[in-house]
mmCIF file of C-alpha atoms in Angstrom:
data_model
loop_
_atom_site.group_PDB
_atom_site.id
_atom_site.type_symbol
_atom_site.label_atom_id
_atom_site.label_comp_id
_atom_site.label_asym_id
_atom_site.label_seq_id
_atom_site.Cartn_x
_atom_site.Cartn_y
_atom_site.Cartn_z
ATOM 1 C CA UNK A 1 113.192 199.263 112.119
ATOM 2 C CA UNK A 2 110.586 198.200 114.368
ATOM 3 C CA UNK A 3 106.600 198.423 114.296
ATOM 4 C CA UNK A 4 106.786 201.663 115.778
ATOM 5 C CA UNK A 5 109.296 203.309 113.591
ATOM 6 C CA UNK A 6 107.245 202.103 110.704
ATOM 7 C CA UNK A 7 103.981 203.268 111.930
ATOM 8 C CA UNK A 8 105.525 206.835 112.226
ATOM 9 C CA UNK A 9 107.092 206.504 108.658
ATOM 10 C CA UNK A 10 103.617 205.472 107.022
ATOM 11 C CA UNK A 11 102.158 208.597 108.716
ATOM 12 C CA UNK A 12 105.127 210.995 107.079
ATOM 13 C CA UNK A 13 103.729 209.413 103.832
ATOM 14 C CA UNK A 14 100.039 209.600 104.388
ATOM 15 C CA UNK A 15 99.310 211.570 101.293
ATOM 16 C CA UNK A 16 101.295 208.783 99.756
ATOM 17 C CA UNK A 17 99.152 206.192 99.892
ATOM 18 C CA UNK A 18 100.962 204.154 97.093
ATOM 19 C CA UNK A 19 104.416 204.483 99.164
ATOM 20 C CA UNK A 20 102.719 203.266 102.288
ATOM 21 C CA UNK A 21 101.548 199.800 100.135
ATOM 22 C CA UNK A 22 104.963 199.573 98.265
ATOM 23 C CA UNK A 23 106.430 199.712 101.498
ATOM 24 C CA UNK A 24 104.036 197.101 103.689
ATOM 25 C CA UNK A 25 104.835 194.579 100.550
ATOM 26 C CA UNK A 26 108.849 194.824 100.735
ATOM 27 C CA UNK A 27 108.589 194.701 104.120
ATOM 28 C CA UNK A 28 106.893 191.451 104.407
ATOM 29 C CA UNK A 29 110.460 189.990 102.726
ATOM 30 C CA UNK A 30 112.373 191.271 106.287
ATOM 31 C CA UNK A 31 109.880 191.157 109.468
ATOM 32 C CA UNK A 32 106.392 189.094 108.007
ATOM 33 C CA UNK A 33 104.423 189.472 110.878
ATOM 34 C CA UNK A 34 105.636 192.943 111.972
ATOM 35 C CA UNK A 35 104.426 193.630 108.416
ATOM 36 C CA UNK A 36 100.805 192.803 108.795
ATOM 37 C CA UNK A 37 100.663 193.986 112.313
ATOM 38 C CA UNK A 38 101.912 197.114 111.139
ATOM 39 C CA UNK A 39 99.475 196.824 107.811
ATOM 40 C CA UNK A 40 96.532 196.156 110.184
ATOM 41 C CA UNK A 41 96.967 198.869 112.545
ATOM 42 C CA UNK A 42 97.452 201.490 109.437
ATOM 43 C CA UNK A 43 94.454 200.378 107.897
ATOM 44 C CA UNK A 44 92.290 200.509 111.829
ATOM 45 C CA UNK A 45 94.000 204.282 111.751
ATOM 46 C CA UNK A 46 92.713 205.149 108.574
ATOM 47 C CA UNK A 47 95.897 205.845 107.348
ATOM 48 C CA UNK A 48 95.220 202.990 104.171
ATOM 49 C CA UNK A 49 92.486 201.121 102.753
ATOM 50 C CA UNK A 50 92.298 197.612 104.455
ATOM 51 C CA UNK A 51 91.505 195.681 101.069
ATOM 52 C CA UNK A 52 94.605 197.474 99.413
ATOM 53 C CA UNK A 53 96.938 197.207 102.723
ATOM 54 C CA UNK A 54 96.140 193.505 103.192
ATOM 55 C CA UNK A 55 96.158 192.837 98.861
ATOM 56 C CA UNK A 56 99.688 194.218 99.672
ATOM 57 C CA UNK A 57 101.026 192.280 102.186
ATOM 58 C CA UNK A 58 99.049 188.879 100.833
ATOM 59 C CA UNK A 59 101.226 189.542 97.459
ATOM 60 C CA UNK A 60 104.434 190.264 99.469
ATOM 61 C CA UNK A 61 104.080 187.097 101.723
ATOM 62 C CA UNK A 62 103.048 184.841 99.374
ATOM 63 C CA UNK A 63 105.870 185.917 96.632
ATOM 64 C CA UNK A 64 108.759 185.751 99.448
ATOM 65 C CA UNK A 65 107.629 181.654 100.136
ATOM 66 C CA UNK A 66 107.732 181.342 96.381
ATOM 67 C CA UNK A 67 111.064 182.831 96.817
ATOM 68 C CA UNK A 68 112.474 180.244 98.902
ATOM 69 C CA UNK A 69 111.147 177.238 97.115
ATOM 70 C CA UNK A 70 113.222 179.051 94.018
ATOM 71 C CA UNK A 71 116.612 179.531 96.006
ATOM 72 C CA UNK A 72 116.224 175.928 96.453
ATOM 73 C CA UNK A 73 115.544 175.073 93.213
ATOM 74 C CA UNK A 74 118.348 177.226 92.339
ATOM 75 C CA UNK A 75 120.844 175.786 94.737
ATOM 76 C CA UNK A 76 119.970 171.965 93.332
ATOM 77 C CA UNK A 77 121.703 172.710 89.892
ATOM 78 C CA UNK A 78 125.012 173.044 91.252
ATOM 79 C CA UNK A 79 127.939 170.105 91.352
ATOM 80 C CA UNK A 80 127.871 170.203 95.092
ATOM 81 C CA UNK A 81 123.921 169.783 95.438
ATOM 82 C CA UNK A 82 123.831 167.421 92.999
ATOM 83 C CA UNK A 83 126.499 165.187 95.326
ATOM 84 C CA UNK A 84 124.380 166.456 98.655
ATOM 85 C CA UNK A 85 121.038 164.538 96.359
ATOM 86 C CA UNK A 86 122.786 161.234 96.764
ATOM 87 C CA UNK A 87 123.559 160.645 100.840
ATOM 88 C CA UNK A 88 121.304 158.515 102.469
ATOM 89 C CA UNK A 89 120.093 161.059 104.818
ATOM 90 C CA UNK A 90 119.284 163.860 101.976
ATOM 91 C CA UNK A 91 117.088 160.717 99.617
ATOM 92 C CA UNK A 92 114.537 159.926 103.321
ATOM 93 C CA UNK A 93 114.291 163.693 103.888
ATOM 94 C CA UNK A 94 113.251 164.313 100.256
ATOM 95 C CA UNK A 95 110.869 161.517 100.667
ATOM 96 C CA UNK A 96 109.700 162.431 103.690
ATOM 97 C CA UNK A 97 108.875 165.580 102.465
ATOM 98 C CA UNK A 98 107.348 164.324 99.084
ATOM 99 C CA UNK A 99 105.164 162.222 100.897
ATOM 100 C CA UNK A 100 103.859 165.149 103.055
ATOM 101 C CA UNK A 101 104.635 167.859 101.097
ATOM 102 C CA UNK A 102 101.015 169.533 102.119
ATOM 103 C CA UNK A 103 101.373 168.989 105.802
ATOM 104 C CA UNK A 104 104.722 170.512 105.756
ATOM 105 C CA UNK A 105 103.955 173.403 103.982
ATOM 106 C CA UNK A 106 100.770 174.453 105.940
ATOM 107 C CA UNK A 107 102.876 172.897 109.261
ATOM 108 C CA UNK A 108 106.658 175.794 108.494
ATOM 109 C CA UNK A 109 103.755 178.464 107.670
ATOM 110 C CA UNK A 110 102.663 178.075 111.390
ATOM 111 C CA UNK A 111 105.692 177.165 113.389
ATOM 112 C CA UNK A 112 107.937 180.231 113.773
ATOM 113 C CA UNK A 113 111.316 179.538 112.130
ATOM 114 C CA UNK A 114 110.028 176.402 110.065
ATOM 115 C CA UNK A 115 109.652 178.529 106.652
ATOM 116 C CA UNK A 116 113.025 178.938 105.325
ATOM 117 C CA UNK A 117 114.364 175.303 105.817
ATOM 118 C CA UNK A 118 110.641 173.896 104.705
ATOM 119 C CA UNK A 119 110.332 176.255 101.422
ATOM 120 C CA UNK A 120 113.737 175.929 100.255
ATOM 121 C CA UNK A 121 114.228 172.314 100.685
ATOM 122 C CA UNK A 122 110.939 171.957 98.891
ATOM 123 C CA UNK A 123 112.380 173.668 95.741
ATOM 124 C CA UNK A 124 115.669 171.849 96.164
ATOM 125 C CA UNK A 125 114.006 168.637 95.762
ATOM 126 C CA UNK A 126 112.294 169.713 93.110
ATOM 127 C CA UNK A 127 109.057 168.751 94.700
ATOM 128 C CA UNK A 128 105.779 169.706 92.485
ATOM 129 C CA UNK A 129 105.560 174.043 92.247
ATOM 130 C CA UNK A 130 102.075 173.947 91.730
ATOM 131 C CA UNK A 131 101.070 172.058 94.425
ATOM 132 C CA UNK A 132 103.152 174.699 96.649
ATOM 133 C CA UNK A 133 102.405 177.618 95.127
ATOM 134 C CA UNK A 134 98.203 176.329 96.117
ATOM 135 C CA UNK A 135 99.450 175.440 99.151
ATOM 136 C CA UNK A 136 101.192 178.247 100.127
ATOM 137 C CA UNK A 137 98.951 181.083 99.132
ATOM 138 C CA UNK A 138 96.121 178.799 100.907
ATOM 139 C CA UNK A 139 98.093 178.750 104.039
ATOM 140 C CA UNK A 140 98.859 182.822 103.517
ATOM 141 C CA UNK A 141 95.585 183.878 102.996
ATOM 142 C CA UNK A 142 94.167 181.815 106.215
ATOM 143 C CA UNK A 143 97.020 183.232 108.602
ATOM 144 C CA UNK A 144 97.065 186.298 107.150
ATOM 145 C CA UNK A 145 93.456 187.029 107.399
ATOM 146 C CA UNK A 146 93.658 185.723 111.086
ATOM 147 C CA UNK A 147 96.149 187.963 112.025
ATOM 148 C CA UNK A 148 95.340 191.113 110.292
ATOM 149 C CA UNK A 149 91.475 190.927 111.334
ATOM 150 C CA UNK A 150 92.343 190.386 114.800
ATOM 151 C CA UNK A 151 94.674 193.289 114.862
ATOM 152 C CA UNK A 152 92.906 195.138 112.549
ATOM 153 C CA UNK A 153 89.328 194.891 114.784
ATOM 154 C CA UNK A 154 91.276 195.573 117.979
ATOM 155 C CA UNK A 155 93.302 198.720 116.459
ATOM 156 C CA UNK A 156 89.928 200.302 115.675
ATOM 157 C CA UNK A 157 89.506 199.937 119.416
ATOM 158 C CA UNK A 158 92.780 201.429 120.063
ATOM 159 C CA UNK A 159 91.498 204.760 117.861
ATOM 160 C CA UNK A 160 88.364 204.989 119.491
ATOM 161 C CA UNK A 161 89.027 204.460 123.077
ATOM 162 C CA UNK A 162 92.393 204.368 123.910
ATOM 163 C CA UNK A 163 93.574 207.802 122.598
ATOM 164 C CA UNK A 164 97.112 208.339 124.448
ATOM 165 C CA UNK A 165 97.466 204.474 125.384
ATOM 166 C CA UNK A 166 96.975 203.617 121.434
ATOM 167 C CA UNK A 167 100.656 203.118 120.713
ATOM 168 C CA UNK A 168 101.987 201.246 123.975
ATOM 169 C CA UNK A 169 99.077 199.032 123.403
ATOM 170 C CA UNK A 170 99.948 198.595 119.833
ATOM 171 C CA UNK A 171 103.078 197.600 120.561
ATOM 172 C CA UNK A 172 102.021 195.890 123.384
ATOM 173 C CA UNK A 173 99.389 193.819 120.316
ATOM 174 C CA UNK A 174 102.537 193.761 118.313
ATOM 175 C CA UNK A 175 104.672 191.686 120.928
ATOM 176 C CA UNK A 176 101.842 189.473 121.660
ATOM 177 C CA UNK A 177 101.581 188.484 117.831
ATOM 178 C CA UNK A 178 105.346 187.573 117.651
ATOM 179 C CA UNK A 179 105.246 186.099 120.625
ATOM 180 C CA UNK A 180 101.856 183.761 120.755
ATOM 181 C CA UNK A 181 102.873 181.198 117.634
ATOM 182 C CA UNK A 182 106.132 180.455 119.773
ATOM 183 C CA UNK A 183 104.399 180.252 123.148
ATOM 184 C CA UNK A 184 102.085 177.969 120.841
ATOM 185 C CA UNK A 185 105.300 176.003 119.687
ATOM 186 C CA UNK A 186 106.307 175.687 123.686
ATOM 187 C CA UNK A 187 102.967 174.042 124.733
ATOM 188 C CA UNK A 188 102.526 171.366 121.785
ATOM 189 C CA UNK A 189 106.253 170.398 121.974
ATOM 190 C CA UNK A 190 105.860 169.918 125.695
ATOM 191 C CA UNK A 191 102.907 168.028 125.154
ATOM 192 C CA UNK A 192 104.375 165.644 122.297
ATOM 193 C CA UNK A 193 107.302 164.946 124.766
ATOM 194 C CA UNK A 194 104.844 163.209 127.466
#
């Protein structure tokens, strides 16, 4: 399901409204920033409150990281993981990461691909769930409101004066959001290489 398939499903469910936020919350778990685009340009079309669409996808973001620190607090109470604990390599990662357990959190919530590993070796080390649950709804909220204002602000413009361009240029918005943090990625690891 893409952005656009989604956009025409929330409109089937218009007089739904409830549907529409169930559904921008679950699907933060498969395609995040699809999720708020998608969220933000609903909202801009009226189709949703803002407050309610972006309450949803906070909540839905927020409890998938907290998802992934547990499936790595999970996986460290098995015989295997409890062997894995003891290499060399597995003790300087887990203090690497307890040492900078802030940093990394706020650094995989930025960096496309980073989350997963981050979050769940966070909860496999057992590293302190309070200070990443803070953490991680701090670093949700800021990219989250950064993301659906801007899309939200520019899909108004889309309603108003775009009329039959509105959905290649959402998608268009779309693509740039997925693509810009890994264009992003590109330039600073270019930069750290010279």
């Amino acid at each position: 399901m893409n952005e656009l398939d989604f956009m025409k499903l929330a409109e089937l469910f218009a007089d739904k409204p409830l549907i529409i936020y169930l559904a921008i919350f679950f699907f933060t778990f498969v395609l995040e920033d699809v999720a708020t685009a998608s969220a933000a340009l609903l909202s801009s079309y009226g189709h949703v409150m803002p407050e309610l669409a972006y309450v949803s996808l906070l909540a839905g973001i927020v409890l998938g990281d907290l998802g992934l620190y547990g499936l790595g607090y999970g996986a460290s109470h098995f015989k295997w993981a409890k062997r894995l604990l003891e290499r060399k390599k597995v003790t300087l990662v887990n203090k690497w990461l307890n040492k900078r357990e802030v940093i990394a959190v706020l650094g995989a919530r930025f960096i496309p691909g980073a989350r997963l590993p981050t979050y769940t070796a966070m909860g496999f080390f057992r590293l302190s769930f309070t200070k990443f649950m803070i953490t991680v709804f701090f670093a949700s909220v800021v990219w989250t409101s950064l993301l659906f204002g801007i899309i939200y602000t520019v899909g108004e413009v889309f309603v108003d004066e775009l009329h039959s361009w509105r959905w290649p240029m959402a998608a268009f918005m779309i693509i740039l959001v997925l693509l810009l943090p890994r264009l992003i990625e590109h330039i600073v690891s270019k930069r750290t290489k010279l």
